[in-house]
Short mmCIF file of C-alpha atoms in Angstrom, two decimals:
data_model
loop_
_atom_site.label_atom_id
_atom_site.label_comp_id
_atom_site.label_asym_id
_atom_site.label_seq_id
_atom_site.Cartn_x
_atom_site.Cartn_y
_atom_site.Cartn_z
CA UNK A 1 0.00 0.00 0.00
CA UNK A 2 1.75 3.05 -1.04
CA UNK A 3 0.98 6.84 0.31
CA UNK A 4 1.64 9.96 -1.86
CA UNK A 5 1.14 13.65 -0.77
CA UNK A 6 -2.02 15.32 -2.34
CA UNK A 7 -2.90 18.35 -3.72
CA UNK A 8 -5.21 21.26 -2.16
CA UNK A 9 -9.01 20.57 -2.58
CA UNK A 10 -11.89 22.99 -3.91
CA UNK A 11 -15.15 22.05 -3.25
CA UNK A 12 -18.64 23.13 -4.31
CA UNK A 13 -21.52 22.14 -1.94
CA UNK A 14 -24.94 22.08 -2.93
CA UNK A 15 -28.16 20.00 -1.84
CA UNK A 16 -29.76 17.48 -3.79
CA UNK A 17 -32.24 16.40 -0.87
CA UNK A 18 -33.26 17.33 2.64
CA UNK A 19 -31.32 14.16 3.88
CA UNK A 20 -28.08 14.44 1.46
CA UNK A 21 -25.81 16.90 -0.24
CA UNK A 22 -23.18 16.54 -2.96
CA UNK A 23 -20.04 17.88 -3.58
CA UNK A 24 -18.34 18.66 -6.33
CA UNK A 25 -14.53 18.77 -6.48
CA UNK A 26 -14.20 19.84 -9.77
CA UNK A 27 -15.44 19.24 -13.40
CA UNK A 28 -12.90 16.58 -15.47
CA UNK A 29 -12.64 13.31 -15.49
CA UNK A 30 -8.88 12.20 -14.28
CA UNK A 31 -7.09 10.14 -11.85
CA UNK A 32 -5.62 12.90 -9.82
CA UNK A 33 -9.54 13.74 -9.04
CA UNK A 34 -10.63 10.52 -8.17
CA UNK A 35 -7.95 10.38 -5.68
CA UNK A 36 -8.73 13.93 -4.02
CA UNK A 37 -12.03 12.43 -3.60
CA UNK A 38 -11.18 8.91 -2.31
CA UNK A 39 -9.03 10.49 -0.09
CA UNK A 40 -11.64 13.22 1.25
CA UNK A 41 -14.38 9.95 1.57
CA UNK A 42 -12.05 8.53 3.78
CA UNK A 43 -11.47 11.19 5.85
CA UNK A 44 -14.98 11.73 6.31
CA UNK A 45 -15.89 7.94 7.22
CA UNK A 46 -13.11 8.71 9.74
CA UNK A 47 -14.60 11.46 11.09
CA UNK A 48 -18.42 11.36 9.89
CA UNK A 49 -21.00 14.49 11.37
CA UNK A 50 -23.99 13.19 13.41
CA UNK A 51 -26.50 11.60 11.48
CA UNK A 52 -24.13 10.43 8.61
CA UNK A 53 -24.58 7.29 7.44
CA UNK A 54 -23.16 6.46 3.74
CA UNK A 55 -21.76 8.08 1.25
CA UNK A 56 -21.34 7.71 -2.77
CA UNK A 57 -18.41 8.48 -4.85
CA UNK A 58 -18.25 9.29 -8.53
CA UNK A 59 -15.67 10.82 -11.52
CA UNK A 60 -16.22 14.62 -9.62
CA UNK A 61 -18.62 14.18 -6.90
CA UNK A 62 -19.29 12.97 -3.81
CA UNK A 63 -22.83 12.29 -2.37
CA UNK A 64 -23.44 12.46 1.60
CA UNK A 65 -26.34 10.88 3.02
CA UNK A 66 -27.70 11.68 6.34
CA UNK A 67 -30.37 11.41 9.02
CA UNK A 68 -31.98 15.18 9.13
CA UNK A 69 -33.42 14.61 12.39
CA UNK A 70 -30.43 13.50 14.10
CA UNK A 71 -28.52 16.67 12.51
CA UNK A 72 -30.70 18.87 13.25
CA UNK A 73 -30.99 18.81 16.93
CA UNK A 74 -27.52 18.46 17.42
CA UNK A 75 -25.83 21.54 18.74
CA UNK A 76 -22.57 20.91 17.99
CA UNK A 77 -22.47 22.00 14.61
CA UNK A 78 -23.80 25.29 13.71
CA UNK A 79 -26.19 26.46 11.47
CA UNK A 80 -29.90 27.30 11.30
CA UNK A 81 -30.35 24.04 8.89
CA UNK A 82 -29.30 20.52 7.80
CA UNK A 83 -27.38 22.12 5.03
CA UNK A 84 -25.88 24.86 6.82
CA UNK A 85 -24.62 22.53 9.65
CA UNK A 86 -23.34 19.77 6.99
CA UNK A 87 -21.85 22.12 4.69
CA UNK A 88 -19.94 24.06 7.34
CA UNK A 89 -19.09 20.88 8.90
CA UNK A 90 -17.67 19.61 5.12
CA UNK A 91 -15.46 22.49 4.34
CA UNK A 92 -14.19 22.54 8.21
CA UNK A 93 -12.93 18.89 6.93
CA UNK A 94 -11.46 19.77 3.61
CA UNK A 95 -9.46 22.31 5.72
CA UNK A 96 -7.97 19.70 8.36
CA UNK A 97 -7.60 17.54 5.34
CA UNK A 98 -6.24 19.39 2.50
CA UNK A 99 -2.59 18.45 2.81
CA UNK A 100 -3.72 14.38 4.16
CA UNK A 101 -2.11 11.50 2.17
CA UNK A 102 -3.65 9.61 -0.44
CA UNK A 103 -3.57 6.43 -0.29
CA UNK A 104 -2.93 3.53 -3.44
CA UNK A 105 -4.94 0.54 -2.99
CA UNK A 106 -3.38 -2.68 -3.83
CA UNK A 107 -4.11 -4.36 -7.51
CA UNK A 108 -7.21 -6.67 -7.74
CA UNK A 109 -6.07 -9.58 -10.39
CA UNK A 110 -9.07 -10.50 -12.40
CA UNK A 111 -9.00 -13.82 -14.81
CA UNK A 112 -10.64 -13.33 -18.21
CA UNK A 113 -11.16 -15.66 -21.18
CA UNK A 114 -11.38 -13.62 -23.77
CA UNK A 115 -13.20 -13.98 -27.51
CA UNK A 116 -15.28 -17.17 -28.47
CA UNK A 117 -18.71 -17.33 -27.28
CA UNK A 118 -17.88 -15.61 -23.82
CA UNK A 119 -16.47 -12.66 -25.80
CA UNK A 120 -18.96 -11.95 -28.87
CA UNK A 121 -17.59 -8.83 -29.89
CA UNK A 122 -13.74 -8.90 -29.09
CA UNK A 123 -13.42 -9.59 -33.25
CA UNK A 124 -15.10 -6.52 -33.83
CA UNK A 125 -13.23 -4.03 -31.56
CA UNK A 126 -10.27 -6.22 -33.47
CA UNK A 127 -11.26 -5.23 -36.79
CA UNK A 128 -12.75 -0.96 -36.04
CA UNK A 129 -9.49 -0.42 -34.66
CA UNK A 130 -7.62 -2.59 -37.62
CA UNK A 131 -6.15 -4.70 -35.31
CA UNK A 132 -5.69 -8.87 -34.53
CA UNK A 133 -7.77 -10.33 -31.65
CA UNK A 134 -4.48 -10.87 -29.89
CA UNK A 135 -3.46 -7.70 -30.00
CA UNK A 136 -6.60 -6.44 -28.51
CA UNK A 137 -6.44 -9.24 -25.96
CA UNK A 138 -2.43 -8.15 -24.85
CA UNK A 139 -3.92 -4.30 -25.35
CA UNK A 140 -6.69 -4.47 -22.85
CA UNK A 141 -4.99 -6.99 -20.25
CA UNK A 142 -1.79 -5.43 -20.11
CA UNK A 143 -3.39 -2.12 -18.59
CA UNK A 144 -3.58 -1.39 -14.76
CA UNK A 145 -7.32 0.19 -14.70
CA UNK A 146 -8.74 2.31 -12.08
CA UNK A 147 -12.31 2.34 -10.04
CA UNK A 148 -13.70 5.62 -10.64
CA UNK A 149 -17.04 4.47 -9.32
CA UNK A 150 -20.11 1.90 -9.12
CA UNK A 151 -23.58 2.55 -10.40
CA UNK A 152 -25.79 1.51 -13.33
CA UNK A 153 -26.38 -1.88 -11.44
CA UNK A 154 -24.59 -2.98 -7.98
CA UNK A 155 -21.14 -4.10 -8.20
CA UNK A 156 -21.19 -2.80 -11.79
CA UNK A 157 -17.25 -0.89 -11.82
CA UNK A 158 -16.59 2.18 -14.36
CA UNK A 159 -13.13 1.62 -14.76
CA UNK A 160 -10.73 4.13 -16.41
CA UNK A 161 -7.53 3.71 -18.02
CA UNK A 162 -8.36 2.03 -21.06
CA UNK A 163 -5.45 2.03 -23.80
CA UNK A 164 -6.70 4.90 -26.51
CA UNK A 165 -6.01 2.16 -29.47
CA UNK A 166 -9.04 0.30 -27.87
CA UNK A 167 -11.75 3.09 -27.58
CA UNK A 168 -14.81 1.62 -29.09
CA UNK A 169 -17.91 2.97 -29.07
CA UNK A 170 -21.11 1.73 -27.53
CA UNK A 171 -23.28 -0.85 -29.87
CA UNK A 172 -25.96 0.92 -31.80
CA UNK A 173 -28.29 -1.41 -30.59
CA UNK A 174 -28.05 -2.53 -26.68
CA UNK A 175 -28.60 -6.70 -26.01
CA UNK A 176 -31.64 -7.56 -23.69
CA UNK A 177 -29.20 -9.70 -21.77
CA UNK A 178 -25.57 -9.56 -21.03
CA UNK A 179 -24.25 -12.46 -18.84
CA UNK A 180 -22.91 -11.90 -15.64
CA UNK A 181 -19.21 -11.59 -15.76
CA UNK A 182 -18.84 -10.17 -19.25
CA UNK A 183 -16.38 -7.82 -19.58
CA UNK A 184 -16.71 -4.68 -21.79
CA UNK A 185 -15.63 -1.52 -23.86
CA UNK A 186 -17.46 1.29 -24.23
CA UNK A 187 -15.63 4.99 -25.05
CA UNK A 188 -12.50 5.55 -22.86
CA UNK A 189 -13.98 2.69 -20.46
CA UNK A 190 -13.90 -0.59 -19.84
CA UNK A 191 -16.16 -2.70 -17.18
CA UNK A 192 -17.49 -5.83 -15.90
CA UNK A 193 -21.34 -6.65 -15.57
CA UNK A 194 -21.34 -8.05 -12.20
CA UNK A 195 -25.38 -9.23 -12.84
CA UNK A 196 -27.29 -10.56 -16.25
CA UNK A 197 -28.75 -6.75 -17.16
CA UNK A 198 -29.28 -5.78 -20.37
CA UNK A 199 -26.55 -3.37 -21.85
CA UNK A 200 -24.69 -1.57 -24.77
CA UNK A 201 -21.13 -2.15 -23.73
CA UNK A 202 -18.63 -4.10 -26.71
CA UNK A 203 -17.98 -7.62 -24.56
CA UNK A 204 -14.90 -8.80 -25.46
CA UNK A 205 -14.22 -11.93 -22.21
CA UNK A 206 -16.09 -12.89 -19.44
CA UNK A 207 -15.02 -13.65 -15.55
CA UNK A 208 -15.69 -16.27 -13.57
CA UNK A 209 -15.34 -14.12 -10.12
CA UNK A 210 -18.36 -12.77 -8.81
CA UNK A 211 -18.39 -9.37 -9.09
CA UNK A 212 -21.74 -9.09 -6.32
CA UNK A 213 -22.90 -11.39 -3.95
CA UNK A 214 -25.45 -10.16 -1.70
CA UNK A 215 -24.40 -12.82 1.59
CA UNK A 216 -21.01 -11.24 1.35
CA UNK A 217 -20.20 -8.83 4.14
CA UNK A 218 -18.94 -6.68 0.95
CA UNK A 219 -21.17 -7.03 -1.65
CA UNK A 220 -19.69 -5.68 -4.42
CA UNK A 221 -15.96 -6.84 -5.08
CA UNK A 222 -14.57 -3.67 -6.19
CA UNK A 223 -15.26 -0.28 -5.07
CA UNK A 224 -14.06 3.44 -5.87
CA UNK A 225 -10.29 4.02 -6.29
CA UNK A 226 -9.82 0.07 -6.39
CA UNK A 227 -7.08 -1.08 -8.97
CA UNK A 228 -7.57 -3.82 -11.56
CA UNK A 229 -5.73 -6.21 -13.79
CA UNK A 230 -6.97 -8.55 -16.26
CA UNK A 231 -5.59 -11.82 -16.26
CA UNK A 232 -6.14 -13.84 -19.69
CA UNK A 233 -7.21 -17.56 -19.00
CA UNK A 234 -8.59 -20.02 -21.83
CA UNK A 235 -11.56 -21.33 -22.29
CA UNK A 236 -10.92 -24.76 -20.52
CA UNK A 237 -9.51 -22.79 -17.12
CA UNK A 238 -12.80 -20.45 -17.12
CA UNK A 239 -14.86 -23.70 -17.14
CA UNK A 240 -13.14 -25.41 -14.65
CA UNK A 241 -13.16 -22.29 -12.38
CA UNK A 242 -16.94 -21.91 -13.02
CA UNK A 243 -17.23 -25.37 -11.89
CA UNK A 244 -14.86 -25.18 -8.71
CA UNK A 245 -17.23 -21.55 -7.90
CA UNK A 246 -13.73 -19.86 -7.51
CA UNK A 247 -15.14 -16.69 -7.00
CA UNK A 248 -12.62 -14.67 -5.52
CA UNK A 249 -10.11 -13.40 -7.82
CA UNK A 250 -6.17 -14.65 -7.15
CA UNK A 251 -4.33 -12.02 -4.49
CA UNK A 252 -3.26 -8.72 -6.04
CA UNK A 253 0.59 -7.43 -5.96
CA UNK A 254 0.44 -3.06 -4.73
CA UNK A 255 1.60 -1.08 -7.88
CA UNK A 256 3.92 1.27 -7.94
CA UNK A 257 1.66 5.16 -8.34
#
């Protein structure tokens, strides 16, 4: 786990609710960001307000959910109102923490069998950028990608990172169902459905860990700011993994920032 000085935070407050707030540290979508604002969750989770109870991370915000009647009879904090009280309270933290560390997660090794039927449209990302499928396969696996957050569906990771050559857009038309475990391009991204949803994504392999399990204590696998590697497996390893429900992925080595 390696710890690197960060850079001064601006932040722009605003409500989005009477029991949550969001805040915006600034308007691109980059890595430096995404640590400022892993770095600031943290912080907060380490020293949450009165009534706080979760919080969601994305490219340039982050949401904070609360209990409004637990913040507002608390004295501690002033302010006439929930968002006076949580906002004060928000930029009082960005000042403590301004100059804090940031710290890298460690590298979360995912196996993939790419192409075939468990990657239906590797041959086409192959042949828009006017490359072979095993280029595209040593493209996309030899990239450390970064969590820049979870939505769409749970466990579902946007992760950044994505070698240029390989930025594909979305299919015109999306499939009804995409298995879970199929991994995908779409733009500058690249992702894993952690549930059967329908979706627009290019699916080039598939994964045999279990992105979401509900019994888990952690649901969802990966999370914000989380590091991840493909690992390229064939089709006779997937199968036997699938049949030995392997579902957590092999231990991750911390990269170098």
């Amino acid at each position: 786990m390696k710890i690197t000085g960060a850079a001064p935070i601006e932040l722009t407050i605003y409500p989005i609710s009477e029991s949550a707030v969001t805040i915006e540290f600034g308007n691109t979508i980059d890595e430096g960001l995404m640590n400022r604002i892993g770095g600031f969750n943290r912080l907060l989770h380490q020293k949450p307000f009165p009534g706080m109870y979760d919080t969601v991370p994305a490219y340039t915000t982050l949401s904070v959910f609360f209990d409004p009647t637990a913040l507002i009879y608390n004295n501690e904090l002033p302010g006439t109102n929930c968002f006076e009280k949580v906002s004060g309270y928000l930029k009082g933290l960005k000042d403590e923490g301004s100059s804090g560390p940031i710290v890298e997660n460690e590298t979360v090794n995912i196996p993939v069998c790419y192409g075939g039927p468990l990657g239906p449209d590797l041959e086409y990302v192959a042949t828009y950028h006017h490359l072979t499928i095993d280029e595209v396969v040593k493209l996309h696996s030899a990239a450390i990608y970064k969590v820049y957050m979870i939505g769409f569906i749970p466990g579902f990771a946007y992760m950044g990172g994505l070698n240029e050559l390989l930025e594909t857009p979305r299919k015109e038309s999306p499939r009804k169902a995409v298995p879970a475990g199929a991994v995908g391009i779409a733009g500058k991204q690249t992702g894993i459905y952690p549930l059967e949803s329908p979706g627009g994504w290019q699916i080039i392999g598939q994964t045999p860990v279990s992105l979401f399990d509900a019994s888990r204590d952690q649901p969802s696998l990966l999370k914000a700011g989380d590091k991840v590697k493909f690992e390229p497996i064939n089709l006779s390893d997937f199968e036997q993994m699938t049949i030995n429900n392997k579902v957590a992925p092999p231990d991750g080595e911390a990269q170098g920032a």
